[in-house]
mmCIF file of C-alpha atoms in Angstrom:
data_model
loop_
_atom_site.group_PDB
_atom_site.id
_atom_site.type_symbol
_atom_site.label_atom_id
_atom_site.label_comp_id
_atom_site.label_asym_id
_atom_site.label_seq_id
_atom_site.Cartn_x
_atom_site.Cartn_y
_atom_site.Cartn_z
ATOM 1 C CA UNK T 545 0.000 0.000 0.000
ATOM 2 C CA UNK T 546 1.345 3.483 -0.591
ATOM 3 C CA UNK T 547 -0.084 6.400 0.896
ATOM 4 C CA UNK T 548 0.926 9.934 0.363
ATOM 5 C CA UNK T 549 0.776 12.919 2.551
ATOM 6 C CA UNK T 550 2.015 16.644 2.252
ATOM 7 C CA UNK T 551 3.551 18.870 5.755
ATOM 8 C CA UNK T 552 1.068 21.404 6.188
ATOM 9 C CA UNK T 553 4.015 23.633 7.474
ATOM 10 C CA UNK T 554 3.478 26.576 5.460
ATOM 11 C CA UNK T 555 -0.373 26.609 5.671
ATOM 12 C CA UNK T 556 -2.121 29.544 6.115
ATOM 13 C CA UNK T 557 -3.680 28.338 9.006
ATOM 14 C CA UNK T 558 -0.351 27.640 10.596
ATOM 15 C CA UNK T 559 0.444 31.155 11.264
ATOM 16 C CA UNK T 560 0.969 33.124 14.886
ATOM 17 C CA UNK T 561 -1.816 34.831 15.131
ATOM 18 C CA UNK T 562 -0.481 38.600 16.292
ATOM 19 C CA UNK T 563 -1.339 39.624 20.425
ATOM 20 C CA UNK T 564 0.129 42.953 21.065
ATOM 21 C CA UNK T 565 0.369 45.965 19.947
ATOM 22 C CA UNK T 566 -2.948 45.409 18.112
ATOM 23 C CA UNK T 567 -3.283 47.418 15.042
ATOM 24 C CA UNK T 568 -3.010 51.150 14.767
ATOM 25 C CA UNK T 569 -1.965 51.162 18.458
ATOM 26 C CA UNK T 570 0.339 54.049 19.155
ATOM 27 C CA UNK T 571 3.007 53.261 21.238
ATOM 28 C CA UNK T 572 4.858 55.959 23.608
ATOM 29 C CA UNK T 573 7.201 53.732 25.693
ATOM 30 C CA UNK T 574 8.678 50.609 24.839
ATOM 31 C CA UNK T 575 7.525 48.161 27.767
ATOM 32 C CA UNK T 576 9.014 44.156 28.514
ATOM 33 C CA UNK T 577 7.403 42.555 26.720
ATOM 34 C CA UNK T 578 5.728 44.478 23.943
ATOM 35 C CA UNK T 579 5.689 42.531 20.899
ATOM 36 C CA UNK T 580 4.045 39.200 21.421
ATOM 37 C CA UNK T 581 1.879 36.480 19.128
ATOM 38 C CA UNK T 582 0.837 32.673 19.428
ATOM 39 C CA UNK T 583 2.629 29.968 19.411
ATOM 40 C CA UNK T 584 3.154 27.215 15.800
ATOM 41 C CA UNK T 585 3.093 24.212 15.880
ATOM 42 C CA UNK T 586 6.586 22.738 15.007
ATOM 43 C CA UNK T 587 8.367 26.173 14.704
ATOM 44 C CA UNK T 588 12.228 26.289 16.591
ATOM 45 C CA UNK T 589 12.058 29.996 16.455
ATOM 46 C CA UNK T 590 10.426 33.204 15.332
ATOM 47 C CA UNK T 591 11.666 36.114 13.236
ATOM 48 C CA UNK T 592 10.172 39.417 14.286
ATOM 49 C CA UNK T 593 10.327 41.929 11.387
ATOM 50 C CA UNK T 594 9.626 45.889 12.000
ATOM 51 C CA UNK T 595 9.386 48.055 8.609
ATOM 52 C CA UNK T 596 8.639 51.177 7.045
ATOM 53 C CA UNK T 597 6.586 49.501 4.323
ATOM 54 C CA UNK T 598 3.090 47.431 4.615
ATOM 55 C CA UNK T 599 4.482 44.574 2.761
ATOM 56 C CA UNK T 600 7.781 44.077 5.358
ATOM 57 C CA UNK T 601 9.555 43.451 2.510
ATOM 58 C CA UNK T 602 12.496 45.502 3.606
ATOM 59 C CA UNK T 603 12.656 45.272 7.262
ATOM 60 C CA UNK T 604 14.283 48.056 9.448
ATOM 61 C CA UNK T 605 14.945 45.632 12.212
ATOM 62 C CA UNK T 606 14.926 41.974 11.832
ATOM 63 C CA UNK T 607 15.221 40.106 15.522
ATOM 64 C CA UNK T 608 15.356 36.122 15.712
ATOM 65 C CA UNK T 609 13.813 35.071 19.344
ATOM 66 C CA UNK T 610 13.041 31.656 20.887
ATOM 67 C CA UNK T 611 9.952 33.495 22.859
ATOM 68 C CA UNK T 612 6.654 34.614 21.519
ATOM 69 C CA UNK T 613 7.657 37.981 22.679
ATOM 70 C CA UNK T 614 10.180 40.195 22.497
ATOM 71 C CA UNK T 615 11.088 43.750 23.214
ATOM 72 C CA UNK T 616 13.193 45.585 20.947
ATOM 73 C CA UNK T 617 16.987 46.681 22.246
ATOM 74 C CA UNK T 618 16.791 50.103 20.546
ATOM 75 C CA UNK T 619 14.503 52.608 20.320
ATOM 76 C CA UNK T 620 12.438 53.586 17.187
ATOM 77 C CA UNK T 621 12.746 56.905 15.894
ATOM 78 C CA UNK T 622 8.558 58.492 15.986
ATOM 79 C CA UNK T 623 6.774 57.545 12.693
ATOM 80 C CA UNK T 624 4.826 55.089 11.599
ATOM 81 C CA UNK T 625 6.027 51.045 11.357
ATOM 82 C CA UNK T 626 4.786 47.312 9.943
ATOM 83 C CA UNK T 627 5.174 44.391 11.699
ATOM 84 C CA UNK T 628 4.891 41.009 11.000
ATOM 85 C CA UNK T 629 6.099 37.708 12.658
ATOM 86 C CA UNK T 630 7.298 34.379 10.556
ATOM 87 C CA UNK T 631 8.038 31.461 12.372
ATOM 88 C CA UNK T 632 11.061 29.301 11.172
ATOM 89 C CA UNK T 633 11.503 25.471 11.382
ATOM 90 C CA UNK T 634 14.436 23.590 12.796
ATOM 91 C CA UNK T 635 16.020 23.722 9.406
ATOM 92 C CA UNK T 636 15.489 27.423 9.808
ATOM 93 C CA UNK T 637 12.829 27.513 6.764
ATOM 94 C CA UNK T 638 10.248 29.913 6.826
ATOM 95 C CA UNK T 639 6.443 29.205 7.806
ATOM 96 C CA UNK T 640 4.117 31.275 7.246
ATOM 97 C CA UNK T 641 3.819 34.644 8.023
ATOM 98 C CA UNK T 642 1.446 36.145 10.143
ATOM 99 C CA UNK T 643 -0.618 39.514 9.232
ATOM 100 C CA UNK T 644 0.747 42.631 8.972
ATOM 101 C CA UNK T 645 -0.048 45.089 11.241
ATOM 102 C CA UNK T 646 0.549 48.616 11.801
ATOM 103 C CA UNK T 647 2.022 50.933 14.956
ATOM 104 C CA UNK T 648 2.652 54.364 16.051
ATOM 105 C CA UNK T 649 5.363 55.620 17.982
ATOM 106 C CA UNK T 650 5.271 59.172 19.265
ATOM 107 C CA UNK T 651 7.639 59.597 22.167
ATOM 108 C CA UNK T 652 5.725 63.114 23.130
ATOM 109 C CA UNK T 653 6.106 62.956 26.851
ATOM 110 C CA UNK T 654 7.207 65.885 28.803
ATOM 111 C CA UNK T 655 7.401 66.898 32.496
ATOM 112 C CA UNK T 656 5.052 69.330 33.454
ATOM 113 C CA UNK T 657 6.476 72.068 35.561
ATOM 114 C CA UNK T 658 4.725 72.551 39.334
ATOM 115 C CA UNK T 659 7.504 74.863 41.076
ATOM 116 C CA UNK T 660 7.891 77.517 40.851
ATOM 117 C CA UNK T 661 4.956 79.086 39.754
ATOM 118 C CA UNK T 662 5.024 80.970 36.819
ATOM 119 C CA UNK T 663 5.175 84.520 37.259
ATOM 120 C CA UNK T 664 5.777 84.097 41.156
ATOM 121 C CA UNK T 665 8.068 85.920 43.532
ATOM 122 C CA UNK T 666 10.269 83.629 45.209
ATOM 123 C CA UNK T 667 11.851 85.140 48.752
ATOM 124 C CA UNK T 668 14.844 82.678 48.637
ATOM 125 C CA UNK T 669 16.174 80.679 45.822
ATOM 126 C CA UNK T 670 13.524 78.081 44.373
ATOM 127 C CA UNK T 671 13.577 74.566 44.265
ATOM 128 C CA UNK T 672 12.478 73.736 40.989
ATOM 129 C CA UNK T 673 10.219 70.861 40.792
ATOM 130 C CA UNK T 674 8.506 68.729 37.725
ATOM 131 C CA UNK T 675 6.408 65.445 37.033
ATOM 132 C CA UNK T 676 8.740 62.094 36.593
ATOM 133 C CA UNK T 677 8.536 60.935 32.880
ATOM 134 C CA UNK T 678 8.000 57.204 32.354
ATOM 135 C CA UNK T 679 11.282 55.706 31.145
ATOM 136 C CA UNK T 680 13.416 58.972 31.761
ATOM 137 C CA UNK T 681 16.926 58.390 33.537
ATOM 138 C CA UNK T 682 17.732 61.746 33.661
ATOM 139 C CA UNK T 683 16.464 65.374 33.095
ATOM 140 C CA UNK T 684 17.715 68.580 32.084
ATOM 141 C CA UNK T 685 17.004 71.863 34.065
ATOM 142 C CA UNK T 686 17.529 74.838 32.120
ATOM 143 C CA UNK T 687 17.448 78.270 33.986
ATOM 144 C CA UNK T 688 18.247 81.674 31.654
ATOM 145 C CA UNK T 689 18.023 85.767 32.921
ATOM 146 C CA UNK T 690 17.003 86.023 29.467
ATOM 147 C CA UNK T 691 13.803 84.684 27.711
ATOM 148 C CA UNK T 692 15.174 83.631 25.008
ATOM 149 C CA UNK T 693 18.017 81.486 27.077
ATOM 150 C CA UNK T 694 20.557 83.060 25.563
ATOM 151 C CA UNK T 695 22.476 85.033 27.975
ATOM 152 C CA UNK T 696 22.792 83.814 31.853
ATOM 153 C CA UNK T 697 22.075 80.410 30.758
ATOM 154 C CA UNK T 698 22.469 77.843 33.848
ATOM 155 C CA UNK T 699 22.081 73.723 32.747
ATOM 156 C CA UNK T 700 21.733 71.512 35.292
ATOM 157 C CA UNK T 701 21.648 67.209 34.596
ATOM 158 C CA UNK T 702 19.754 65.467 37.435
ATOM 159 C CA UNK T 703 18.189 62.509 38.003
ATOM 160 C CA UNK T 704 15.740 63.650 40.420
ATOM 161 C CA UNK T 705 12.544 65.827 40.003
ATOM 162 C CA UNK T 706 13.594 68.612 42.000
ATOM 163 C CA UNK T 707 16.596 70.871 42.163
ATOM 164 C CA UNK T 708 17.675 73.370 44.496
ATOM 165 C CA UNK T 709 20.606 75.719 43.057
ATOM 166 C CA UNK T 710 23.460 75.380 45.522
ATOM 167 C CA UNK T 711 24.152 79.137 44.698
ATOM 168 C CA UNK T 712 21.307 81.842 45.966
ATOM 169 C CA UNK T 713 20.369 84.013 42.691
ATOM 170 C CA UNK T 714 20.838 87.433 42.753
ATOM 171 C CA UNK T 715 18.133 89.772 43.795
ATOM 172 C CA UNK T 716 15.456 91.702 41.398
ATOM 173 C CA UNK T 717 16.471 89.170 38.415
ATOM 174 C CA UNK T 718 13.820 87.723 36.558
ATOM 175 C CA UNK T 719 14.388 84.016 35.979
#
């Protein structure tokens, strides 16, 4: 008796089905994990592609991960990407593909400034204080005499959300 058969590894219904980010989701800080999809059946690993173009043709990032997640180790630049996940045999040959779908990244986050008022009359020197922003190691304080921040220009690095000038500031000077 001979009987034939045929892999059903490339199948269409043999693809990961996508998780997170769904589509259109806009994305303003990168998060463990935040790419994820479902398992195959019979895959050794996955290739997570991130593109420019719908058809991920030409990938911008290309990342090969046991997992069905993965977060990416650099940032993307804001704009608009594809992804798309294809799951690989042990012979590393390509399954099939999952959908395409489509993300935002807009990094737009800013600390909002609480001291000191605007327009106030401090009696001493301030302390200047701001709202933490998610994923920020670091800030940078700038203080100017001039409103442009040309002249007396003062830059401060911190990783706190407050600063107090170790220097008092002058008196009458509008900062």
């Amino acid at each position: 008796e001979i009987r034939e058969f045929t892999k059903a590894w490339g199948a269409a219904d043999n693809a990961p089905t996508l998780l997170m980010p769904s589509n259109g989701a806009t994305i303003e800080f990168f998060e463990t994990p935040i790419f994820s999809w479902t398992p195959v059946m019979g895959a050794a690993d996955y290739v997570l592609q991130i593109d420019n173009d719908p058809d991920c043709g030409s990938p911008l990032q290309q990342n090969t991960t046991l997992a069905t997640s993965y977060n990416l180790g650099t940032r993307l630049a804001n704009g608009t990407y594809y992804w798309c996940v294809t799951p690989r045999d042990p012979a590393s040959r390509n399954g099939q593909t999952s959908e395409v779908r489509q993300i935002t990244v807009y990094y737009a986050q800013v600390p909002q400034l609480l001291e000191p008022a605007n327009g106030s009359i401090p009696a001493y020197t301030p302390t200047f204080r701001w709202t933490a922003v998610k994923g920020a190691s670091a800030y940078r304080l700038q203080h100017s005499t001039d409103p442009n921040f040309v002249a007396g220009l003062t830059t401060v690095t911190t990783e706190q959300t407050t600063y107090t000038p170790l220097d008092s500031f002058p008196n009458d000077q509008t900062r």
